[in-house]
PDB file of C-alpha atoms and ligand atoms in Angstrom:
ATOM      1  CA  MET W   1      -6.305 294.892  -3.162  1.00  0.00           C
ATOM      2  CA  ALA W   2      -5.920 293.545   0.323  1.00  0.00           C
ATOM      3  CA  PHE W   3      -8.836 291.766   1.977  1.00  0.00           C
ATOM      4  CA  SER W   4     -10.216 292.758   5.367  1.00  0.00           C
ATOM      5  CA  LEU W   5      -8.546 290.300   7.771  1.00  0.00           C
ATOM      6  CA  THR W   6      -5.191 292.068   7.612  1.00  0.00           C
ATOM      7  CA  TRP W   7      -5.207 292.281  11.445  1.00  0.00           C
ATOM      8  CA  LEU W   8      -4.913 288.512  11.803  1.00  0.00           C
ATOM      9  CA  ALA W   9      -1.128 288.191  12.107  1.00  0.00           C
ATOM     10  CA  GLN W  10      -0.741 291.058  14.568  1.00  0.00           C
ATOM     11  CA  VAL W  11      -3.488 289.781  16.882  1.00  0.00           C
ATOM     12  CA  LEU W  12      -1.683 286.432  17.124  1.00  0.00           C
ATOM     13  CA  LEU W  13       1.704 288.093  17.635  1.00  0.00           C
ATOM     14  CA  ASP W  14       0.220 290.272  20.372  1.00  0.00           C
ATOM     15  CA  ALA W  15      -0.946 287.078  22.112  1.00  0.00           C
ATOM     16  CA  GLY W  16       2.677 285.919  22.255  1.00  0.00           C
ATOM     17  CA  LEU W  17       2.262 283.257  19.582  1.00  0.00           C
ATOM     18  CA  ARG W  18       4.731 282.228  16.883  1.00  0.00           C
ATOM     19  CA  VAL W  19       3.545 283.483  13.512  1.00  0.00           C
ATOM     20  CA  ALA W  20       4.794 282.752   9.986  1.00  0.00           C
ATOM     21  CA  GLU W  21       3.214 285.183   7.523  1.00  0.00           C
ATOM     22  CA  GLN W  22       2.997 283.565   4.094  1.00  0.00           C
ATOM     23  CA  PRO W  23       3.917 285.529   0.966  1.00  0.00           C
ATOM     24  CA  ASP W  24       1.086 287.751  -0.290  1.00  0.00           C
ATOM     25  CA  TRP W  25      -1.363 286.502   2.379  1.00  0.00           C
ATOM     26  CA  LYS W  26      -3.128 289.858   2.665  1.00  0.00           C
ATOM     27  CA  ASN W  27      -4.202 289.594  -0.974  1.00  0.00           C
ATOM     28  CA  ARG W  28      -5.252 285.943  -0.822  1.00  0.00           C
ATOM     29  CA  GLY W  29      -8.899 284.853  -0.618  1.00  0.00           C
ATOM     30  CA  ARG W  30     -11.896 283.615  -2.571  1.00  0.00           C
ATOM     31  CA  GLY W  31     -13.158 287.184  -2.352  1.00  0.00           C
ATOM     32  CA  GLU W  32     -14.058 289.483   0.513  1.00  0.00           C
ATOM     33  CA  ILE W  33     -15.313 287.968   3.759  1.00  0.00           C
ATOM     34  CA  GLY W  34     -18.300 289.312   5.714  1.00  0.00           C
ATOM     35  CA  PRO W  35     -18.441 290.478   9.341  1.00  0.00           C
ATOM     36  CA  ILE W  36     -16.635 287.835  11.425  1.00  0.00           C
ATOM     37  CA  LYS W  37     -18.849 286.014  13.920  1.00  0.00           C
ATOM     38  CA  GLY W  38     -16.461 283.336  15.104  1.00  0.00           C
ATOM     39  CA  VAL W  39     -13.889 280.657  14.398  1.00  0.00           C
ATOM     40  CA  ILE W  40     -14.227 277.110  13.068  1.00  0.00           C
ATOM     41  CA  CYS W  41     -11.564 274.648  14.230  1.00  0.00           C
ATOM     42  CA  HIS W  42     -10.376 271.927  11.876  1.00  0.00           C
ATOM     43  CA  HIS W  43      -7.662 269.343  11.604  1.00  0.00           C
ATOM     44  CA  THR W  44      -5.965 268.762   8.282  1.00  0.00           C
ATOM     45  CA  ALA W  45      -6.129 264.952   8.137  1.00  0.00           C
ATOM     46  CA  GLY W  46      -2.776 265.403   6.404  1.00  0.00           C
ATOM     47  CA  ALA W  47       0.498 263.513   6.536  1.00  0.00           C
ATOM     48  CA  ARG W  48       2.000 262.305   9.795  1.00  0.00           C
ATOM     49  CA  ASN W  49       5.476 263.746   9.334  1.00  0.00           C
ATOM     50  CA  ASN W  50       6.923 267.241   9.656  1.00  0.00           C
ATOM     51  CA  ASN W  51       5.464 270.384  11.135  1.00  0.00           C
ATOM     52  CA  MET W  52       2.917 271.628   8.581  1.00  0.00           C
ATOM     53  CA  PRO W  53       2.865 269.284   5.554  1.00  0.00           C
ATOM     54  CA  SER W  54      -0.601 270.527   4.513  1.00  0.00           C
ATOM     55  CA  LEU W  55       0.443 274.156   4.067  1.00  0.00           C
ATOM     56  CA  ARG W  56       0.500 273.992   0.282  1.00  0.00           C
ATOM     57  CA  ILE W  57      -2.928 272.357   0.028  1.00  0.00           C
ATOM     58  CA  ILE W  58      -4.374 274.905   2.460  1.00  0.00           C
ATOM     59  CA  THR W  59      -2.965 277.688   0.304  1.00  0.00           C
ATOM     60  CA  GLU W  60      -3.680 276.329  -3.163  1.00  0.00           C
ATOM     61  CA  GLY W  61      -6.589 273.965  -2.606  1.00  0.00           C
ATOM     62  CA  ARG W  62      -7.252 270.555  -4.095  1.00  0.00           C
ATOM     63  CA  ASP W  63      -8.549 269.343  -7.446  1.00  0.00           C
ATOM     64  CA  ASP W  64     -12.088 269.239  -6.081  1.00  0.00           C
ATOM     65  CA  LEU W  65     -11.908 272.394  -3.925  1.00  0.00           C
ATOM     66  CA  PRO W  66     -10.125 275.616  -4.893  1.00  0.00           C
ATOM     67  CA  GLY W  67      -7.982 277.314  -2.259  1.00  0.00           C
ATOM     68  CA  PRO W  68      -7.351 278.941   0.007  1.00  0.00           C
ATOM     69  CA  LEU W  69      -8.887 276.365   2.360  1.00  0.00           C
ATOM     70  CA  ALA W  70      -8.340 278.312   5.598  1.00  0.00           C
ATOM     71  CA  GLN W  71      -7.036 281.667   6.755  1.00  0.00           C
ATOM     72  CA  LEU W  72      -4.677 279.974   9.223  1.00  0.00           C
ATOM     73  CA  GLY W  73      -2.659 276.791   9.439  1.00  0.00           C
ATOM     74  CA  LEU W  74      -1.392 275.627  12.826  1.00  0.00           C
ATOM     75  CA  GLY W  75       1.774 273.551  12.855  1.00  0.00           C
ATOM     76  CA  ARG W  76       2.535 270.741  15.289  1.00  0.00           C
ATOM     77  CA  ASP W  77       4.996 273.046  17.059  1.00  0.00           C
ATOM     78  CA  GLY W  78       2.285 275.675  17.665  1.00  0.00           C
ATOM     79  CA  THR W  79       3.326 278.070  14.884  1.00  0.00           C
ATOM     80  CA  TYR W  80       0.508 279.878  13.068  1.00  0.00           C
ATOM     81  CA  PHE W  81       0.915 280.064   9.295  1.00  0.00           C
ATOM     82  CA  VAL W  82      -1.068 283.075   8.069  1.00  0.00           C
ATOM     83  CA  VAL W  83      -2.356 282.135   4.628  1.00  0.00           C
ATOM     84  CA  ALA W  84      -5.225 284.442   3.670  1.00  0.00           C
ATOM     85  CA  ALA W  85      -7.019 287.666   4.634  1.00  0.00           C
ATOM     86  CA  GLY W  86     -10.104 286.982   2.556  1.00  0.00           C
ATOM     87  CA  ARG W  87     -12.798 284.309   2.354  1.00  0.00           C
ATOM     88  CA  CYS W  88     -11.701 280.658   2.356  1.00  0.00           C
ATOM     89  CA  ASN W  89     -13.297 277.309   1.473  1.00  0.00           C
ATOM     90  CA  HIS W  90     -13.340 275.587   4.849  1.00  0.00           C
ATOM     91  CA  ALA W  91     -16.850 275.380   6.264  1.00  0.00           C
ATOM     92  CA  GLY W  92     -19.231 273.826   3.741  1.00  0.00           C
ATOM     93  CA  VAL W  93     -22.892 273.427   4.633  1.00  0.00           C
ATOM     94  CA  GLY W  94     -23.685 273.814   8.314  1.00  0.00           C
ATOM     95  CA  ASN W  95     -24.981 275.865  11.200  1.00  0.00           C
ATOM     96  CA  TRP W  96     -23.601 277.104  14.503  1.00  0.00           C
ATOM     97  CA  GLN W  97     -25.547 279.338  16.882  1.00  0.00           C
ATOM     98  CA  GLY W  98     -27.980 280.116  14.063  1.00  0.00           C
ATOM     99  CA  ILE W  99     -25.272 281.173  11.621  1.00  0.00           C
ATOM    100  CA  SER W 100     -25.187 279.168   8.404  1.00  0.00           C
ATOM    101  CA  THR W 101     -23.032 281.501   6.276  1.00  0.00           C
ATOM    102  CA  GLY W 102     -19.890 279.526   7.157  1.00  0.00           C
ATOM    103  CA  ASN W 103     -17.178 280.832   4.861  1.00  0.00           C
ATOM    104  CA  MET W 104     -18.556 284.380   4.953  1.00  0.00           C
ATOM    105  CA  SER W 105     -18.761 284.549   8.754  1.00  0.00           C
ATOM    106  CA  PHE W 106     -16.095 282.292  10.260  1.00  0.00           C
ATOM    107  CA  ILE W 107     -12.322 282.285  10.236  1.00  0.00           C
ATOM    108  CA  GLY W 108     -11.007 278.786   9.552  1.00  0.00           C
ATOM    109  CA  ILE W 109      -8.030 277.300  11.374  1.00  0.00           C
ATOM    110  CA  GLU W 110      -6.564 274.077   9.958  1.00  0.00           C
ATOM    111  CA  ALA W 111      -4.367 272.427  12.573  1.00  0.00           C
ATOM    112  CA  GLU W 112      -1.944 269.780  11.393  1.00  0.00           C
ATOM    113  CA  ASN W 113      -3.108 266.416  12.667  1.00  0.00           C
ATOM    114  CA  THR W 114      -3.918 263.146  10.930  1.00  0.00           C
ATOM    115  CA  GLY W 115      -7.119 262.740  12.917  1.00  0.00           C
ATOM    116  CA  LEU W 116      -6.051 259.224  13.854  1.00  0.00           C
ATOM    117  CA  PRO W 117      -6.063 257.965  17.450  1.00  0.00           C
ATOM    118  CA  SER W 118      -2.380 257.119  16.993  1.00  0.00           C
ATOM    119  CA  ASP W 119      -1.539 260.809  16.458  1.00  0.00           C
ATOM    120  CA  PRO W 120      -1.954 262.576  19.807  1.00  0.00           C
ATOM    121  CA  TRP W 121      -2.091 266.367  19.800  1.00  0.00           C
ATOM    122  CA  PRO W 122       1.136 267.905  21.165  1.00  0.00           C
ATOM    123  CA  SER W 123       0.357 270.053  24.185  1.00  0.00           C
ATOM    124  CA  THR W 124       2.247 273.004  22.717  1.00  0.00           C
ATOM    125  CA  GLN W 125       0.042 272.870  19.603  1.00  0.00           C
ATOM    126  CA  VAL W 126      -3.176 272.611  21.611  1.00  0.00           C
ATOM    127  CA  ASP W 127      -2.052 275.475  23.830  1.00  0.00           C
ATOM    128  CA  SER W 128      -1.409 277.659  20.769  1.00  0.00           C
ATOM    129  CA  TYR W 129      -4.757 276.597  19.334  1.00  0.00           C
ATOM    130  CA  ARG W 130      -6.597 277.823  22.422  1.00  0.00           C
ATOM    131  CA  ARG W 131      -4.595 281.032  22.721  1.00  0.00           C
ATOM    132  CA  GLY W 132      -4.994 281.894  19.051  1.00  0.00           C
ATOM    133  CA  VAL W 133      -8.748 281.333  19.142  1.00  0.00           C
ATOM    134  CA  ALA W 134      -9.012 283.347  22.366  1.00  0.00           C
ATOM    135  CA  ALA W 135      -7.105 286.240  20.787  1.00  0.00           C
ATOM    136  CA  ILE W 136      -9.317 286.252  17.686  1.00  0.00           C
ATOM    137  CA  LEU W 137     -12.549 286.062  19.679  1.00  0.00           C
ATOM    138  CA  LYS W 138     -11.398 288.929  21.893  1.00  0.00           C
ATOM    139  CA  LYS W 139     -10.580 290.963  18.817  1.00  0.00           C
ATOM    140  CA  ILE W 140     -14.045 290.448  17.336  1.00  0.00           C
ATOM    141  CA  ARG W 141     -15.713 290.826  20.772  1.00  0.00           C
ATOM    142  CA  ALA W 142     -17.283 287.390  20.681  1.00  0.00           C
ATOM    143  CA  ASN W 143     -17.848 284.891  23.480  1.00  0.00           C
ATOM    144  CA  SER W 144     -16.091 281.506  23.564  1.00  0.00           C
ATOM    145  CA  ILE W 145     -19.294 279.833  22.337  1.00  0.00           C
ATOM    146  CA  MET W 146     -18.506 281.354  18.934  1.00  0.00           C
ATOM    147  CA  CYS W 147     -15.688 278.859  18.536  1.00  0.00           C
ATOM    148  CA  ALA W 148     -17.124 275.792  16.794  1.00  0.00           C
ATOM    149  CA  GLY W 149     -15.564 272.526  15.797  1.00  0.00           C
ATOM    150  CA  HIS W 150     -16.113 271.682  12.147  1.00  0.00           C
ATOM    151  CA  LYS W 151     -17.795 268.479  13.392  1.00  0.00           C
ATOM    152  CA  GLU W 152     -20.276 270.679  15.281  1.00  0.00           C
ATOM    153  CA  TYR W 153     -20.905 273.130  12.446  1.00  0.00           C
ATOM    154  CA  ALA W 154     -21.154 270.704   9.516  1.00  0.00           C
ATOM    155  CA  LEU W 155     -24.546 269.416   8.369  1.00  0.00           C
ATOM    156  CA  PRO W 156     -25.783 266.793   8.135  1.00  0.00           C
ATOM    157  CA  LEU W 157     -24.285 265.984  11.548  1.00  0.00           C
ATOM    158  CA  GLY W 158     -21.565 263.366  11.176  1.00  0.00           C
ATOM    159  CA  ARG W 159     -20.409 264.767   7.828  1.00  0.00           C
ATOM    160  CA  LYS W 160     -17.171 265.913   9.487  1.00  0.00           C
ATOM    161  CA  ASN W 161     -15.237 264.549  12.451  1.00  0.00           C
ATOM    162  CA  ASP W 162     -12.705 267.325  12.937  1.00  0.00           C
ATOM    163  CA  PRO W 163     -11.170 268.250  15.218  1.00  0.00           C
ATOM    164  CA  THR W 164     -10.856 265.043  17.265  1.00  0.00           C
ATOM    165  CA  PHE W 165     -10.611 266.745  20.655  1.00  0.00           C
ATOM    166  CA  ASP W 166     -13.536 267.637  22.942  1.00  0.00           C
ATOM    167  CA  MET W 167     -14.886 271.038  21.881  1.00  0.00           C
ATOM    168  CA  ASN W 168     -16.686 271.774  25.170  1.00  0.00           C
ATOM    169  CA  ASP W 169     -13.425 271.317  27.007  1.00  0.00           C
ATOM    170  CA  PHE W 170     -11.625 273.400  24.373  1.00  0.00           C
ATOM    171  CA  ARG W 171     -14.125 276.265  24.739  1.00  0.00           C
ATOM    172  CA  MET W 172     -13.774 276.150  28.508  1.00  0.00           C
ATOM    173  CA  GLN W 173     -10.006 276.558  28.129  1.00  0.00           C
ATOM    174  CA  VAL W 174     -10.486 279.380  25.625  1.00  0.00           C
ATOM    175  CA  ALA W 175     -12.851 281.131  28.043  1.00  0.00           C
ATOM    176  CA  ALA W 176     -10.298 280.772  30.849  1.00  0.00           C
ATOM    177  CA  ILE W 177      -7.625 282.390  28.667  1.00  0.00           C
ATOM    178  CA  MET W 178      -9.993 285.202  27.660  1.00  0.00           C
ATOM    179  CA  SER W 179     -10.874 285.932  31.287  1.00  0.00           C
ATOM    180  CA  GLY W 180      -7.233 285.809  32.372  1.00  0.00           C
ATOM    181  CA  SER W 181      -7.755 282.893  34.756  1.00  0.00           C
ATOM    182  CA  ALA W 182      -5.724 280.350  32.779  1.00  0.00           C
ATOM    183  CA  PRO W 183      -2.127 279.862  33.877  1.00  0.00           C
ATOM    184  CA  ASP W 184       0.526 280.627  31.298  1.00  0.00           C
ATOM    185  CA  PRO W 185       2.165 277.218  30.823  1.00  0.00           C
ATOM    186  CA  SER W 186       5.543 278.884  30.533  1.00  0.00           C
ATOM    187  CA  VAL W 187       5.236 280.276  34.061  1.00  0.00           C
ATOM    188  CA  ILE W 188       4.134 277.061  35.775  1.00  0.00           C
ATOM    189  CA  PRO W 189       7.188 276.305  37.950  1.00  0.00           C
ATOM    190  CA  ALA W 190       9.310 273.442  36.624  1.00  0.00           C
ATOM    191  CA  ALA W 191       9.182 271.742  40.030  1.00  0.00           C
ATOM    192  CA  ASP W 192       7.460 272.086  43.392  1.00  0.00           C
ATOM    193  CA  GLY W 193       9.037 272.551  46.829  1.00  0.00           C
ATOM    194  CA  ALA W 194       9.638 268.814  47.145  1.00  0.00           C
ATOM    195  CA  ASP W 195      11.442 268.672  43.775  1.00  0.00           C
ATOM    196  CA  ARG W 196       8.520 266.992  42.066  1.00  0.00           C
ATOM    197  CA  PRO W 197       8.768 268.091  38.418  1.00  0.00           C
ATOM    198  CA  THR W 198       5.836 269.592  36.558  1.00  0.00           C
ATOM    199  CA  LEU W 199       4.631 266.781  34.307  1.00  0.00           C
ATOM    200  CA  ARG W 200       2.483 266.835  31.203  1.00  0.00           C
ATOM    201  CA  ARG W 201       1.660 264.712  28.185  1.00  0.00           C
ATOM    202  CA  GLY W 202       4.763 262.936  26.875  1.00  0.00           C
ATOM    203  CA  ALA W 203       6.457 262.516  30.284  1.00  0.00           C
ATOM    204  CA  THR W 204       7.501 259.045  31.421  1.00  0.00           C
ATOM    205  CA  GLY W 205       8.733 257.367  34.592  1.00  0.00           C
ATOM    206  CA  ASP W 206       7.812 256.391  38.127  1.00  0.00           C
ATOM    207  CA  LEU W 207       6.290 259.761  38.988  1.00  0.00           C
ATOM    208  CA  VAL W 208       3.910 259.342  36.058  1.00  0.00           C
ATOM    209  CA  LYS W 209       2.931 255.951  37.488  1.00  0.00           C
ATOM    210  CA  GLU W 210       2.228 257.677  40.784  1.00  0.00           C
ATOM    211  CA  ILE W 211      -0.020 260.219  39.075  1.00  0.00           C
ATOM    212  CA  GLN W 212      -1.805 257.456  37.175  1.00  0.00           C
ATOM    213  CA  SER W 213      -2.522 255.480  40.313  1.00  0.00           C
ATOM    214  CA  LYS W 214      -3.934 258.621  41.971  1.00  0.00           C
ATOM    215  CA  VAL W 215      -6.250 259.491  39.079  1.00  0.00           C
ATOM    216  CA  GLY W 216      -7.346 255.910  38.564  1.00  0.00           C
ATOM    217  CA  VAL W 217      -5.868 254.890  35.239  1.00  0.00           C
ATOM    218  CA  ALA W 218      -3.475 252.043  34.407  1.00  0.00           C
ATOM    219  CA  ALA W 219       0.023 252.778  35.783  1.00  0.00           C
ATOM    220  CA  THR W 220       1.920 252.450  32.513  1.00  0.00           C
ATOM    221  CA  GLY W 221       4.494 255.123  33.296  1.00  0.00           C
ATOM    222  CA  THR W 222       3.663 257.056  30.130  1.00  0.00           C
ATOM    223  CA  PHE W 223       1.727 260.325  30.411  1.00  0.00           C
ATOM    224  CA  ASP W 224      -0.599 259.696  27.471  1.00  0.00           C
ATOM    225  CA  ALA W 225      -3.952 261.089  26.331  1.00  0.00           C
ATOM    226  CA  ILE W 226      -5.869 258.854  28.731  1.00  0.00           C
ATOM    227  CA  THR W 227      -3.773 260.067  31.647  1.00  0.00           C
ATOM    228  CA  GLU W 228      -4.203 263.678  30.563  1.00  0.00           C
ATOM    229  CA  ALA W 229      -7.976 263.278  30.368  1.00  0.00           C
ATOM    230  CA  ALA W 230      -8.040 261.754  33.858  1.00  0.00           C
ATOM    231  CA  VAL W 231      -5.874 264.596  35.223  1.00  0.00           C
ATOM    232  CA  ARG W 232      -8.249 267.138  33.660  1.00  0.00           C
ATOM    233  CA  GLN W 233     -11.203 265.402  35.248  1.00  0.00           C
ATOM    234  CA  PHE W 234      -9.443 265.448  38.629  1.00  0.00           C
ATOM    235  CA  GLN W 235      -8.652 269.152  38.206  1.00  0.00           C
ATOM    236  CA  ARG W 236     -12.254 269.907  37.263  1.00  0.00           C
ATOM    237  CA  GLU W 237     -13.479 268.170  40.394  1.00  0.00           C
ATOM    238  CA  GLN W 238     -11.098 270.349  42.421  1.00  0.00           C
ATOM    239  CA  GLY W 239     -12.286 273.529  40.724  1.00  0.00           C
ATOM    240  CA  PHE W 240      -8.906 274.108  39.067  1.00  0.00           C
ATOM    241  CA  VAL W 241      -8.376 275.167  35.475  1.00  0.00           C
ATOM    242  CA  PRO W 242      -8.279 271.732  33.800  1.00  0.00           C
ATOM    243  CA  ASP W 243      -5.066 272.137  31.832  1.00  0.00           C
ATOM    244  CA  GLY W 244      -4.044 268.485  32.170  1.00  0.00           C
ATOM    245  CA  ILE W 245      -0.625 269.521  33.528  1.00  0.00           C
ATOM    246  CA  VAL W 246       0.531 268.274  36.922  1.00  0.00           C
ATOM    247  CA  GLY W 247       2.247 271.289  38.467  1.00  0.00           C
ATOM    248  CA  PRO W 248       2.806 272.168  42.133  1.00  0.00           C
ATOM    249  CA  ARG W 249      -0.850 272.777  42.936  1.00  0.00           C
ATOM    250  CA  THR W 250      -2.113 269.600  41.300  1.00  0.00           C
ATOM    251  CA  TRP W 251       0.728 267.576  42.879  1.00  0.00           C
ATOM    252  CA  ALA W 252      -0.142 268.878  46.331  1.00  0.00           C
ATOM    253  CA  THR W 253      -3.804 268.019  45.893  1.00  0.00           C
ATOM    254  CA  LEU W 254      -3.113 264.588  44.374  1.00  0.00           C
ATOM    255  CA  LEU W 255      -0.875 263.630  47.270  1.00  0.00           C
ATOM    256  CA  GLY W 256      -2.942 265.344  49.936  1.00  0.00           C
TER     257      GLY W 256
HETATM  258 ZN1   ZN Q   1     -12.730 270.667   8.664  1.00  0.00          ZN
END
């Protein structure tokens, strides 16, 4: 008998995301899940290599915790692996917005990341994370506040540290996608009128140094997490959607 979250794959596909439906996912779960109130975001704390090395553990569980451990896995390349349509063991004891029935009420997303500072989140993965959460929240008619980080949900506070990114910023980006005000990264022009390329995390070179000097971080020439955070802050101050990507509009404002 299939469980109730059989809409999960289609909602993600409809949002333009890459989806890999796992064998028999519609019949997988700890049992039936209750009415969905929101999403809890996790990182796997798994291995550093490959796209989704934790997929098997998410599906089958561990010695101390039977699977499935989340309805969705999110690979480093932004692909959603749809694992289960029923209840999963991901939340543990906690509370978010007065809801303490974690596994019964929240969809779990396990994104592949070690959780270490030396493992930055690829922008394509973070973008898929936001878009997937936005699509699910729209489907269940919930506000962006109903997206919690595991570190926010879990009690006692400090029991969990995942995911490592800033959840307030994440929710703001999710809200922007839900309201249609977020730019689609694929339609940000590759360069502006003066041939300045659109730059994001991972870029290197003299133009990155120029950005860094404008946003007040060390001019290392590598567009790293610190640079991205400073670009977001700059964009926030300008009233732009803080996507951390230096496209034509951000270039013009930085140089103006
Ligand atoms: Zn977690």
